[in-house]
Coordinates of C-alpha atoms in Angstrom, one line a residue:
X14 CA -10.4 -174.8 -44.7
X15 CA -10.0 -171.2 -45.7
X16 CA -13.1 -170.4 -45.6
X17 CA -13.6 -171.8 -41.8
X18 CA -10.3 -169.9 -40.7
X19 CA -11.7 -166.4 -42.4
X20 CA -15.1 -167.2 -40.3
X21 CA -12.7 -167.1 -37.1
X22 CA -11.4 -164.4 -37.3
X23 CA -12.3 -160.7 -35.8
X24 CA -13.7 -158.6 -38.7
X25 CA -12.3 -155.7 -39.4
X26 CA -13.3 -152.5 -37.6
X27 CA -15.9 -150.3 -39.6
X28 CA -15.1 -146.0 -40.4
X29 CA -17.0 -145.5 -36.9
X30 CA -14.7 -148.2 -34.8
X31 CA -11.6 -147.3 -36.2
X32 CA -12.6 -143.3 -35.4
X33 CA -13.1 -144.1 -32.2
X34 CA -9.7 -146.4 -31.2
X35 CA -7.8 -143.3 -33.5
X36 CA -9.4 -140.7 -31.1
X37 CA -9.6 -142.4 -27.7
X38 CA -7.8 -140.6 -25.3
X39 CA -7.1 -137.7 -27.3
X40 CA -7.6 -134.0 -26.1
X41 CA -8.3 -132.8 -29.0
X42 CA -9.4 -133.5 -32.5
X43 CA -8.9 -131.1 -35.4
X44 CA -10.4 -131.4 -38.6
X45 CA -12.9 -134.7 -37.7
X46 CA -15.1 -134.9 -40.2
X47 CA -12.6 -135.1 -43.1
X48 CA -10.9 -137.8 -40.6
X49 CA -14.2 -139.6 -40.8
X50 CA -14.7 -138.8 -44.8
X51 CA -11.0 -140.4 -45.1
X52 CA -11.7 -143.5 -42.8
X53 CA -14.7 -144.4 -45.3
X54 CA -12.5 -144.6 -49.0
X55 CA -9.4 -146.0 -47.1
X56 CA -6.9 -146.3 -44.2
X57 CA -5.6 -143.0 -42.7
X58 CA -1.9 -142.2 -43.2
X59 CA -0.8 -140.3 -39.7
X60 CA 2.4 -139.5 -38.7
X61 CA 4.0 -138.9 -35.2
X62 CA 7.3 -137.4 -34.4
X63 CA 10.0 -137.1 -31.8
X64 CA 13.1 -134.5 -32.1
X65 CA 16.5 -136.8 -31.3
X66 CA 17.5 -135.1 -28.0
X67 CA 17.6 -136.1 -24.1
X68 CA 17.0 -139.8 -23.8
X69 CA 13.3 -141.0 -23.7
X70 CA 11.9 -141.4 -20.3
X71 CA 8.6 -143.6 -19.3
X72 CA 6.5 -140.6 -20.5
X73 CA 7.2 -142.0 -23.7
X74 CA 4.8 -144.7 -23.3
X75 CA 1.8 -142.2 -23.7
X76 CA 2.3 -141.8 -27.6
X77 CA 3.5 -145.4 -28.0
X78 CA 0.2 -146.5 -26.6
X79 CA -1.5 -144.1 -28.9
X80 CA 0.2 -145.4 -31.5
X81 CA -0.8 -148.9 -31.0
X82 CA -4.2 -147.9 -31.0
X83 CA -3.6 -146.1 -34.6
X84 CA -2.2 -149.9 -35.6
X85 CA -5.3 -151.6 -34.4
X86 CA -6.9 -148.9 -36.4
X87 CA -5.2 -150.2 -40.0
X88 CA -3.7 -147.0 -40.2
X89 CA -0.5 -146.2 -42.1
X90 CA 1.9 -145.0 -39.5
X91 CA 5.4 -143.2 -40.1
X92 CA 7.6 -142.2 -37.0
X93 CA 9.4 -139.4 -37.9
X94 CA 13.2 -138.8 -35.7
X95 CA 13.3 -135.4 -35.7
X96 CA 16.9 -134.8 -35.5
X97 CA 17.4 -131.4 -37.8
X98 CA 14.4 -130.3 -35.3
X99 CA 16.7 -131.2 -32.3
X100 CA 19.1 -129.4 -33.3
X101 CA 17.3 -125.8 -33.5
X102 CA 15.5 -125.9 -30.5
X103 CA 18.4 -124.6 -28.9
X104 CA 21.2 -126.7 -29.8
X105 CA 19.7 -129.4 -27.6
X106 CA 21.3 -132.3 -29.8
X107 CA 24.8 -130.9 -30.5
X108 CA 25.5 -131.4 -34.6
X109 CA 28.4 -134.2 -33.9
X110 CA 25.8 -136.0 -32.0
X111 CA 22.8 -136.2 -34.3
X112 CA 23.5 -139.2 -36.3
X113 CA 24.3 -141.1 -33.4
X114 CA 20.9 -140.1 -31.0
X115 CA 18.8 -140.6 -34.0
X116 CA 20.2 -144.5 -33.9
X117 CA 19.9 -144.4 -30.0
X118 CA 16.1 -143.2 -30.5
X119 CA 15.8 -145.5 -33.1
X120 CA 16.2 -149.0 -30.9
X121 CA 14.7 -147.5 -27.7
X122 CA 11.7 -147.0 -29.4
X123 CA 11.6 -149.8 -31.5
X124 CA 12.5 -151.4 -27.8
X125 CA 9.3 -149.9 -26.5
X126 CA 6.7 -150.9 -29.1
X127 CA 7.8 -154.9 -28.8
X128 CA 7.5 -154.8 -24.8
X129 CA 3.6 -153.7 -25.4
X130 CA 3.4 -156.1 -28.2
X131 CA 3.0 -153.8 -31.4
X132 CA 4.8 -154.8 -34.9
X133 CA 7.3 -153.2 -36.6
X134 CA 6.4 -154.4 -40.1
X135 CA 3.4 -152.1 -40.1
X136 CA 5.7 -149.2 -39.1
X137 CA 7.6 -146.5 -41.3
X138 CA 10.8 -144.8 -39.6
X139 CA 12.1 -141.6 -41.2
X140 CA 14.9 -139.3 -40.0
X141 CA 14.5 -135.8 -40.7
X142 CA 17.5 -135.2 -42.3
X143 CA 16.9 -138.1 -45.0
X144 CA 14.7 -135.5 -46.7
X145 CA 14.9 -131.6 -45.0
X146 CA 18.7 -131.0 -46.2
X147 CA 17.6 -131.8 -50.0
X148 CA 17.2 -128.9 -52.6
X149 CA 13.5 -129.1 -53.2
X150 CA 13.1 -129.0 -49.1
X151 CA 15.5 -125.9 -48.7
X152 CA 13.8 -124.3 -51.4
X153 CA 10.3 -124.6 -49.8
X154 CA 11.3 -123.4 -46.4
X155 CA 12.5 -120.2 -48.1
X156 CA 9.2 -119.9 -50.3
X157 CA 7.2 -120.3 -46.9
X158 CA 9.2 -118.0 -44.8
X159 CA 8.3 -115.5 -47.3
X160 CA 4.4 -116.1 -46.6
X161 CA 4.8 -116.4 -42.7
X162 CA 4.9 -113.3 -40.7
X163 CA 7.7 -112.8 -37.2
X164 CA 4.3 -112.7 -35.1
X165 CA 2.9 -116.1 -36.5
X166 CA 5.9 -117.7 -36.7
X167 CA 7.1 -116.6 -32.5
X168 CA 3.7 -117.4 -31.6
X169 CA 3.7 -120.8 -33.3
X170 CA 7.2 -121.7 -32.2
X171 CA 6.1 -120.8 -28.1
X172 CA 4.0 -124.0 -28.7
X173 CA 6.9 -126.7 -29.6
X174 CA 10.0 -124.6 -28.6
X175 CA 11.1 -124.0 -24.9
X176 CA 11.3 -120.5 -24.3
X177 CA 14.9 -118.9 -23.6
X178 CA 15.6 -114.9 -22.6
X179 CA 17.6 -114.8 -25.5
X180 CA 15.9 -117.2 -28.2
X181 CA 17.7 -118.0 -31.5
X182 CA 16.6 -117.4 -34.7
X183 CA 16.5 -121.0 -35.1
X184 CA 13.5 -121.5 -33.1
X185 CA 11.2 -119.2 -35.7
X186 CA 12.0 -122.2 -38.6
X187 CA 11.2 -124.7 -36.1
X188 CA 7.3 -124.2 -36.8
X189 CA 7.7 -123.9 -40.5
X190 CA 9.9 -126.9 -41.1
X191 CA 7.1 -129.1 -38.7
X192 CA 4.3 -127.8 -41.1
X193 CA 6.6 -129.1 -44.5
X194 CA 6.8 -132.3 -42.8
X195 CA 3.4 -133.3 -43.3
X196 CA 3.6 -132.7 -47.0
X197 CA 6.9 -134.4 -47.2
X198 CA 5.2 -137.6 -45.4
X199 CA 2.9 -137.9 -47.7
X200 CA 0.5 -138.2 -44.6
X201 CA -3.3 -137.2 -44.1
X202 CA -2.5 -136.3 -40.1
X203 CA -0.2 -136.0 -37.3
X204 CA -0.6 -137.0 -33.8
X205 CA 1.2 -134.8 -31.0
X206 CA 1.3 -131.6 -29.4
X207 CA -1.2 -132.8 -26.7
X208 CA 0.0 -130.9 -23.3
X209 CA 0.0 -134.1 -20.9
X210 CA 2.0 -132.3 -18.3
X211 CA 1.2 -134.3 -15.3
X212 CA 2.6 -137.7 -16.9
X213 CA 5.6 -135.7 -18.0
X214 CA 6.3 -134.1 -14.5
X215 CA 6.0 -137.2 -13.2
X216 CA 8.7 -138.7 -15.6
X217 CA 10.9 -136.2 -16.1
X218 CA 10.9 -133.6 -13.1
X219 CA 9.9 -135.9 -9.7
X220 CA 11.1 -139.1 -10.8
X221 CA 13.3 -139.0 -14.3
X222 CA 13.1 -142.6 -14.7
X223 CA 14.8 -143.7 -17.7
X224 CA 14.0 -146.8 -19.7
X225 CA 17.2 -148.3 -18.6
X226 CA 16.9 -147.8 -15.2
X227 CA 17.6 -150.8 -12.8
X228 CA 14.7 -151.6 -10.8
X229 CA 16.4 -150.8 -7.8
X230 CA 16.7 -147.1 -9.5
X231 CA 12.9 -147.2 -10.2
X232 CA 11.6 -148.6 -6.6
X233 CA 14.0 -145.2 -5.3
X234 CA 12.6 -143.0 -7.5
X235 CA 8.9 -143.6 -7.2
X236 CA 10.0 -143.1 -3.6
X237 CA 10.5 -139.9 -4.6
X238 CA 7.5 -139.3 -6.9
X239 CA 5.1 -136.8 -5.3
X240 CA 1.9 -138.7 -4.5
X241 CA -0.1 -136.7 -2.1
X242 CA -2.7 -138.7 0.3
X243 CA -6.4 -137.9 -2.0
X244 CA -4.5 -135.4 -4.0
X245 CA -5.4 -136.1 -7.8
X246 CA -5.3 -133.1 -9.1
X247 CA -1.3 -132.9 -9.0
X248 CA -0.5 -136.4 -8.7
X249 CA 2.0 -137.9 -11.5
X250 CA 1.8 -141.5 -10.5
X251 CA -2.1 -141.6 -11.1
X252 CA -1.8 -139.8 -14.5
X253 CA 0.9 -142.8 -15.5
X254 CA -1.7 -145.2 -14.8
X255 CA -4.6 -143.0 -16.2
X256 CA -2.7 -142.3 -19.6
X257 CA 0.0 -145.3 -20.0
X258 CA -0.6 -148.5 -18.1
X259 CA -5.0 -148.5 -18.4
X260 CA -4.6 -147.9 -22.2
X261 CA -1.9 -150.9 -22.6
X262 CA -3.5 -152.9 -19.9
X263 CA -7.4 -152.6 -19.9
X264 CA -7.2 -153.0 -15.9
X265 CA -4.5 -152.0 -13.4
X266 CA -3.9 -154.3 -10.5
X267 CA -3.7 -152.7 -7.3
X268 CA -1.1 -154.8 -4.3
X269 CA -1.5 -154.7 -1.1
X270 CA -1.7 -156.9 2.2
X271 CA -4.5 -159.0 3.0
X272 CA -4.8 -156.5 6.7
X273 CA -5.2 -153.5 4.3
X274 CA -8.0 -155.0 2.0
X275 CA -5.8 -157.4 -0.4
X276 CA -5.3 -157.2 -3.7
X277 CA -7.6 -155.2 -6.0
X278 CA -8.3 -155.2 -9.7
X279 CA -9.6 -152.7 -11.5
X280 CA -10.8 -151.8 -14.8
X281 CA -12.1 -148.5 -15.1
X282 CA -9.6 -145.8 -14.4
X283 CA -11.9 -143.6 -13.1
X284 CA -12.6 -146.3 -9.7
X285 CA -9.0 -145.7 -8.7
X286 CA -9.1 -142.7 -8.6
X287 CA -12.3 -142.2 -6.4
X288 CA -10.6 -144.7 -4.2
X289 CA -7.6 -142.9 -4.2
X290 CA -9.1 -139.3 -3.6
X291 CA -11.3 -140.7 -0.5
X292 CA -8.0 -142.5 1.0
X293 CA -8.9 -145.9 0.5
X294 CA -5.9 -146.8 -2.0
X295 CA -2.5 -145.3 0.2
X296 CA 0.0 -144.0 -1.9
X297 CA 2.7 -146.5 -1.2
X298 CA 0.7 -149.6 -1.5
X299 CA -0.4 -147.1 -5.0
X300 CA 3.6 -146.8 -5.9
X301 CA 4.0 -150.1 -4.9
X302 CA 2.0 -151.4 -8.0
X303 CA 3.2 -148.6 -10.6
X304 CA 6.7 -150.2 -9.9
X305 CA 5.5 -154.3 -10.6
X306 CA 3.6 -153.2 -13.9
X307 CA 6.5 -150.7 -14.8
X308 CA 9.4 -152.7 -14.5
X309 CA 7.3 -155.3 -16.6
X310 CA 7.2 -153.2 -19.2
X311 CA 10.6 -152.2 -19.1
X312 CA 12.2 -155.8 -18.7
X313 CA 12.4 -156.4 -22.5
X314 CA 13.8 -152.6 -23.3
X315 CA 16.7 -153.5 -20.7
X316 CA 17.2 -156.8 -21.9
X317 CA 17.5 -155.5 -25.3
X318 CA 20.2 -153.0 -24.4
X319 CA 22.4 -155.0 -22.9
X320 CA 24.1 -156.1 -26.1
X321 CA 27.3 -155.2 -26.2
X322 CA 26.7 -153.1 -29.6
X323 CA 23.9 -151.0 -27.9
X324 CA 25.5 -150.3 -25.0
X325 CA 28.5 -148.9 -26.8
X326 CA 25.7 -147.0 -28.8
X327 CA 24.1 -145.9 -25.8
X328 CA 27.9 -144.0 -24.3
X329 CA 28.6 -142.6 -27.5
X330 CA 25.2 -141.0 -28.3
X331 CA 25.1 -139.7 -24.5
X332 CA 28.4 -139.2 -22.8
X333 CA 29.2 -139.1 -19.3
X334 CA 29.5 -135.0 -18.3
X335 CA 32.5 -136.1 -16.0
X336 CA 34.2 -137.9 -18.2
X337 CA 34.4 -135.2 -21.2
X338 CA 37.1 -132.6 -21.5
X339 CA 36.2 -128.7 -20.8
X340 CA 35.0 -127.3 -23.9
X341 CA 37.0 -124.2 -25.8
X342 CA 37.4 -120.9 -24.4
X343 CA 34.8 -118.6 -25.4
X344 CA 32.5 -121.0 -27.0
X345 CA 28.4 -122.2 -25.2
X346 CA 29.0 -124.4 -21.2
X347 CA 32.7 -123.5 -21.6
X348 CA 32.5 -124.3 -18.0
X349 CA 34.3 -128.1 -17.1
X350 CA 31.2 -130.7 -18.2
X351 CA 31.8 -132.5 -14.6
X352 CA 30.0 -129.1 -12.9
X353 CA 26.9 -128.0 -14.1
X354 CA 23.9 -127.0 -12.3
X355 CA 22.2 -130.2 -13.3
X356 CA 23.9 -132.1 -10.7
X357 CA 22.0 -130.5 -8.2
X358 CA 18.5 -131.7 -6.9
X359 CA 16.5 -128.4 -6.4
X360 CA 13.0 -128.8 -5.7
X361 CA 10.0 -126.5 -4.9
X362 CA 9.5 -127.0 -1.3
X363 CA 6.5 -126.1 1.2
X364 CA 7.2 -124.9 4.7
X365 CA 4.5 -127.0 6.7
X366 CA 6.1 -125.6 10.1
X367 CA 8.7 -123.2 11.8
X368 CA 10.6 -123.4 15.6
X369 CA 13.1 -121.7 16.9
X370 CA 16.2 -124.4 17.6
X371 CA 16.0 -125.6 21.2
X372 CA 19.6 -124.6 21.7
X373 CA 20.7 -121.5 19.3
X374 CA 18.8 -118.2 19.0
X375 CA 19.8 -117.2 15.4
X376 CA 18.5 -121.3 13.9
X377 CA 15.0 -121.8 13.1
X378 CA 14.0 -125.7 12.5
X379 CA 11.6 -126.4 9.7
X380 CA 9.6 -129.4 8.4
X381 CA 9.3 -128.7 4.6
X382 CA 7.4 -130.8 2.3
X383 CA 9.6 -131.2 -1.2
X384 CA 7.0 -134.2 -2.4
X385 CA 8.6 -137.2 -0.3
X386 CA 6.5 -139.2 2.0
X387 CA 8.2 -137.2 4.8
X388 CA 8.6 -134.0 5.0
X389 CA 12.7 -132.8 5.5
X390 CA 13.6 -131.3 8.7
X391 CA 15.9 -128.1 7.6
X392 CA 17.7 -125.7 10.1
X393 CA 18.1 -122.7 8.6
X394 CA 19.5 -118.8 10.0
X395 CA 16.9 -117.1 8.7
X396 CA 15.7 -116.0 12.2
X397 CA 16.9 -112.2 11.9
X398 CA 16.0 -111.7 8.9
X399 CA 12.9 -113.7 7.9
X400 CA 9.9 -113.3 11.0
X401 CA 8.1 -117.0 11.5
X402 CA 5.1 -116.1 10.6
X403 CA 6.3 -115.1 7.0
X404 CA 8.2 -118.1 6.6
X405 CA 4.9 -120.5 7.5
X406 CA 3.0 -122.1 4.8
X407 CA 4.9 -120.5 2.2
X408 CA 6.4 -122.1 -0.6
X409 CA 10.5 -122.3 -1.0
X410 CA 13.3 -123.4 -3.2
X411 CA 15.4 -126.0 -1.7
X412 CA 19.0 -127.5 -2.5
X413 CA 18.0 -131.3 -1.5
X414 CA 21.5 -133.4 -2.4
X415 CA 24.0 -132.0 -0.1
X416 CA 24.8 -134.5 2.4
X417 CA 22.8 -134.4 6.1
X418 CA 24.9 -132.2 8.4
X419 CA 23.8 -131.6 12.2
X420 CA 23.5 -128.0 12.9
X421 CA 23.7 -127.7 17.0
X422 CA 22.4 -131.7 17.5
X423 CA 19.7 -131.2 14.9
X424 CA 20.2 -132.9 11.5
X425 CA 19.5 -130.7 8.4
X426 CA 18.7 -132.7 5.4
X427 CA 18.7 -129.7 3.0
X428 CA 19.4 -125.5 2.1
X429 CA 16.6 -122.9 1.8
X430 CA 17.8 -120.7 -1.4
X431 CA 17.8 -117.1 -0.5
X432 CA 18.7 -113.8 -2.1
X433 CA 21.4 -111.8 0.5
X434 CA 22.4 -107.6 -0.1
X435 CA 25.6 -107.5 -0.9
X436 CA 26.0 -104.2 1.1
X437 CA 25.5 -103.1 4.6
X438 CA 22.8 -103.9 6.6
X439 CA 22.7 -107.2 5.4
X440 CA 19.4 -108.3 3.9
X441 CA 18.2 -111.7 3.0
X442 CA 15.0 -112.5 0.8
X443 CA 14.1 -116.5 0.8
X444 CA 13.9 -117.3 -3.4
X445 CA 10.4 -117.5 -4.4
X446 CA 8.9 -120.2 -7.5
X447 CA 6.2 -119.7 -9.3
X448 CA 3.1 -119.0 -8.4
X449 CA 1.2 -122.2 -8.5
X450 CA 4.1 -124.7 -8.1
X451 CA 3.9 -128.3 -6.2
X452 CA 5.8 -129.1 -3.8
X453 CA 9.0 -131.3 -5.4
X454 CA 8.9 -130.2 -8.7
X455 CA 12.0 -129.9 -10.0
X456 CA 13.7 -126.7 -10.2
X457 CA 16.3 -126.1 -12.8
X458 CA 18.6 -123.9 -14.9
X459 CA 17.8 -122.7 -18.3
X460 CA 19.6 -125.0 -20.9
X461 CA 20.5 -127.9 -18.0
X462 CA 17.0 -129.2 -17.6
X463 CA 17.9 -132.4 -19.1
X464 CA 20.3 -133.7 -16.9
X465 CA 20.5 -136.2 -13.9
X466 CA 20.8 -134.8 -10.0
X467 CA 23.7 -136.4 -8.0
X468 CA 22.2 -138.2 -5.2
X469 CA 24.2 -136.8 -2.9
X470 CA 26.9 -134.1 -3.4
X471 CA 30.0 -135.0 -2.0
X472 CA 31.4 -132.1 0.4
X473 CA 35.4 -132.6 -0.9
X474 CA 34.1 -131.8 -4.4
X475 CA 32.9 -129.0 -3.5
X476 CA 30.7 -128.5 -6.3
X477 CA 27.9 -127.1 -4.7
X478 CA 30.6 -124.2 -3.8
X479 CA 32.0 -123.9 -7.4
X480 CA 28.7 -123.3 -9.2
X481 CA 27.2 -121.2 -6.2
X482 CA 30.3 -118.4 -6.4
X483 CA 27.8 -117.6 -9.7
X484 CA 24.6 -117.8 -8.7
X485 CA 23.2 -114.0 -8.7
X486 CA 20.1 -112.1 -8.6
X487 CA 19.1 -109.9 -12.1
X488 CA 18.0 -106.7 -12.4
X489 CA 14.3 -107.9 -12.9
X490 CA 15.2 -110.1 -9.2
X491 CA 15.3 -113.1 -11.6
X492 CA 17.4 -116.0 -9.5
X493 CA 20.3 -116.9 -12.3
X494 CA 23.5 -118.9 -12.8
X495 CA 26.3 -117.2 -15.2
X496 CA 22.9 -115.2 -16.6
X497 CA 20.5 -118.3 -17.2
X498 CA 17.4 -118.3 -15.0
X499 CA 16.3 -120.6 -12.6
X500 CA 13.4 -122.2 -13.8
X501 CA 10.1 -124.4 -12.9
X502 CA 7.6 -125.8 -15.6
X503 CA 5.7 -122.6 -14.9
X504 CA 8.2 -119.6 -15.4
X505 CA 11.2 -117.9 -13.5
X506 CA 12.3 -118.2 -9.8
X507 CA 13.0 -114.8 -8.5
X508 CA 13.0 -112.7 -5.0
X509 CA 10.5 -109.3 -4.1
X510 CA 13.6 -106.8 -3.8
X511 CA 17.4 -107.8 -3.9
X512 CA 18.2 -107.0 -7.2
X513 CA 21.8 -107.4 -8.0
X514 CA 22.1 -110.3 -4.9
X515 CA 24.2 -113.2 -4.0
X516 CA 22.3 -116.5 -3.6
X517 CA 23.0 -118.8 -1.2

């Protein structure tokens, strides 16, 4: 008998097979052929981690997947919670909170390996500060930041810290505690650091959907996703399926009605997407899909959370902004939590055309496209100052949550975001993003990037008004709030001239 059941099972993957599952998907490899040397006396030891801060998103299910694949491999995996890490990269995990993310990170991932079917048993979980606040640790950062130069160290830390105008002196450990870990581990590898910016724009800029979200929250936010007809060089919701749901999956089932070609399955990635870029898969019947095989994986990870216990886990390590007092005179966001410039939806925005308002002079009427199926119609009174043909084609910043107001019988369903003299004559200066920006990604202010838009911003709260009595234009014509820059993925939002400026 045990010799038949031995006969039936799958051998075991060679050195060559387990390279290849390890490095599948990967964008780059260091040091592979003492990976390979390894793989032939015994099973790697790799390690990934995560620092404890904002709440995982969907993006997260590009390293689980890797990580399965490191399983499958026979590899000795350790998940490291980074939660002394969170808290230098600019206080993003506040000290009284650490303890109590690192638990929250704890079941959501655990959460997320069971819904794609990988065990727990062959897992390791370590929090940072089990091992970095011990003697021997402290002692070793000091001897290595007496090896590592400034330059080194600021150029190391520009890869895994998110660069402020004012960066602490926290950041420069950052690197140098990351390097230790590996040592600490007692690992051969670590996996991360891989730029997969699409997924994550997709996740956490067009979309944010969380792993809790209900799945009438995901259908409205892949809505939202920007998925542009036979655009797959910026498209989000085909780097999900290219880099999450394929890997899990093997195939990805494309719905749609029997009048548009029924249902299709397929099982190489790169068919979609040649489908997709010469308009034969539509974007919505393409969202459509995403949302079935997401909310299958995130059935189990809401069930989960539903307990009671992790609920009460999930409000304490996250609280609601409105529901916490203002913090202490003097000290960082002294501002009342409930108005922060993360409740507003700001969005890069592409003017695809300009008209004068059938009925007032001063009003032009836009169509801009901010990554929605539709493009919004704004009105705007940029006629005196801004001529059409300057406005045309060009890329904006728009406020996107204030409620639809008719302007002279035409409903405006959003703000352009311009830079206004504050002096005599008057001069206004649309904002400008980044060079290279999409239409709807997300624009945000420096140290708010992590929270949720409102989906609509009620006009007797005013809070549009309240945060806008600070907005201002620097010196260098850098768009800021209380002296933190507006932001995009790819640097500063500014204007060409109106330094020292109101925005509105």
């Amino acid at each position: 008998m045990q010799r038949g059941r031995a006969a039936a099972m799958e051998p075991a993957p060679g050195p060559q097979e387990k390279y290849q599952l390890i490095t599948r998907n990967l964008q780059e490899v260091l040091g592979e052929e003492k990976l390979m040397a390894i793989l032939k006396e015994r099973e790697l030891k790799v390690y990934w981690g995560t620092a404890t801060t904002g709440k995982p998103h969907v993006a997260y299910f590009v390293p689980m997947s890797k990580i399965a694949d490191f399983l499958k491999a026979g590899c000795e995996v350790t998940i490291l919670f980074a939660d002394l890490h969170a808290y230098l990269d600019n206080m993003k995990a506040p000290w009284d909170l650490l303890a109590l993310r690192t638990h929250y990170y704890e079941n959501v991932i655990k959460a997320m390996l069971e819904s794609i079917g990988v065990p727990l048993e062959k897992l390791k979980f370590v929090r940072g500060t089990d091992y970095q606040l011990s003697k021997e640790y402290t002692l070793d950062v000091y001897h290595l930041s007496s090896m590592v130069t400034q330059h080194d160290a600021k150029k190391a830390g520009a890869e895994v810290v998110k660069e402020v105008e004012h960066p602490l002196l926290s950041g420069l450990l950052y690197p140098s505690l990351q390097a230790l870990d590996e040592e600490y581990l007692k690992v051969d590898a670590q996996f991360g650091g891989v730029d997969q910016r699409k997924i994550f724009t997709f996740a956490e800029k067009d979309s944010k959907i969380d792993l809790l979200d209900r799945k009438e929250d995901v259908k409205k936010k892949l809505k939202k996703a920007f998925c542009e007809p036979g655009n797959v060089e910026n498209n989000g919701v085909l780097s999900f399926i290219k880099h999450v749901l394929f890997p899990l999956k093997s195939e990805f089932v494309l719905l749609r009605e029997e009048k548009w070609g029924g249902n299709k399955t397929y099982t190489v990635y790169e068919a979609l997407e040649k489908d997709f870029a010469e308009q034969v898969v539509h974007p919505g019947d393409l969202k459509n899909s995403v949302e079935v095989a997401l909310n299958k994986l995130l059935d189990p990870i809401r069930e989960k959370f539903n307990s009671p216990e992790l609920k009460k886990l999930t409000n304490a390590a996250y609280p609601d902004p409105s529901k916490a007092k203002p913090a202490e005179k003097g000290t960082k966001n002294s501002e009342p939590e409930n108005v922060v410039p993360s409740r507003l939806d700001i969005r890069v925005g592409k003017v695809i055309s300009v008209e004068k308002h059938p009925d007032a002079d001063s009003l032009y009427v836009e169509k801009i496209d901010v990554g929605e199926p539709e493009p919004r119609t704004v009105v705007s009174g940029l006629v005196q100052f801004v001529p059409k043909e300057q406005l045309q084609d060009r890329l904006v910043v728009l406020l996107c949550n204030l409620k639809p107001q008719k302007m002279r019988g035409v409903e405006s369903q959003g703000m352009v975001l311009c830079a206004s003299s504050l002096g005599e004559p008057r001069l206004v200066e649309p904002l400008d993003p980044p060079a290279g920006c999409c239409a709807g990604e997300r624009v945000y202010v420096e140290g708010y990037e992590g929270g949720q838009p409102d989906e609509e911003l009620k006009p007797k709260k005013k809070v549009f008004e309240k945060l806008q009595a600070d907005f201002r234009v620097s010196e260098d014509c850098v768009a800021q709030w209380k002296q933190r820059n507006f932001l995009t993925k790819l640097g500063t939002v500014s204007c060409k001239s109106l330094k020292g400026g109101s925005i509105s």
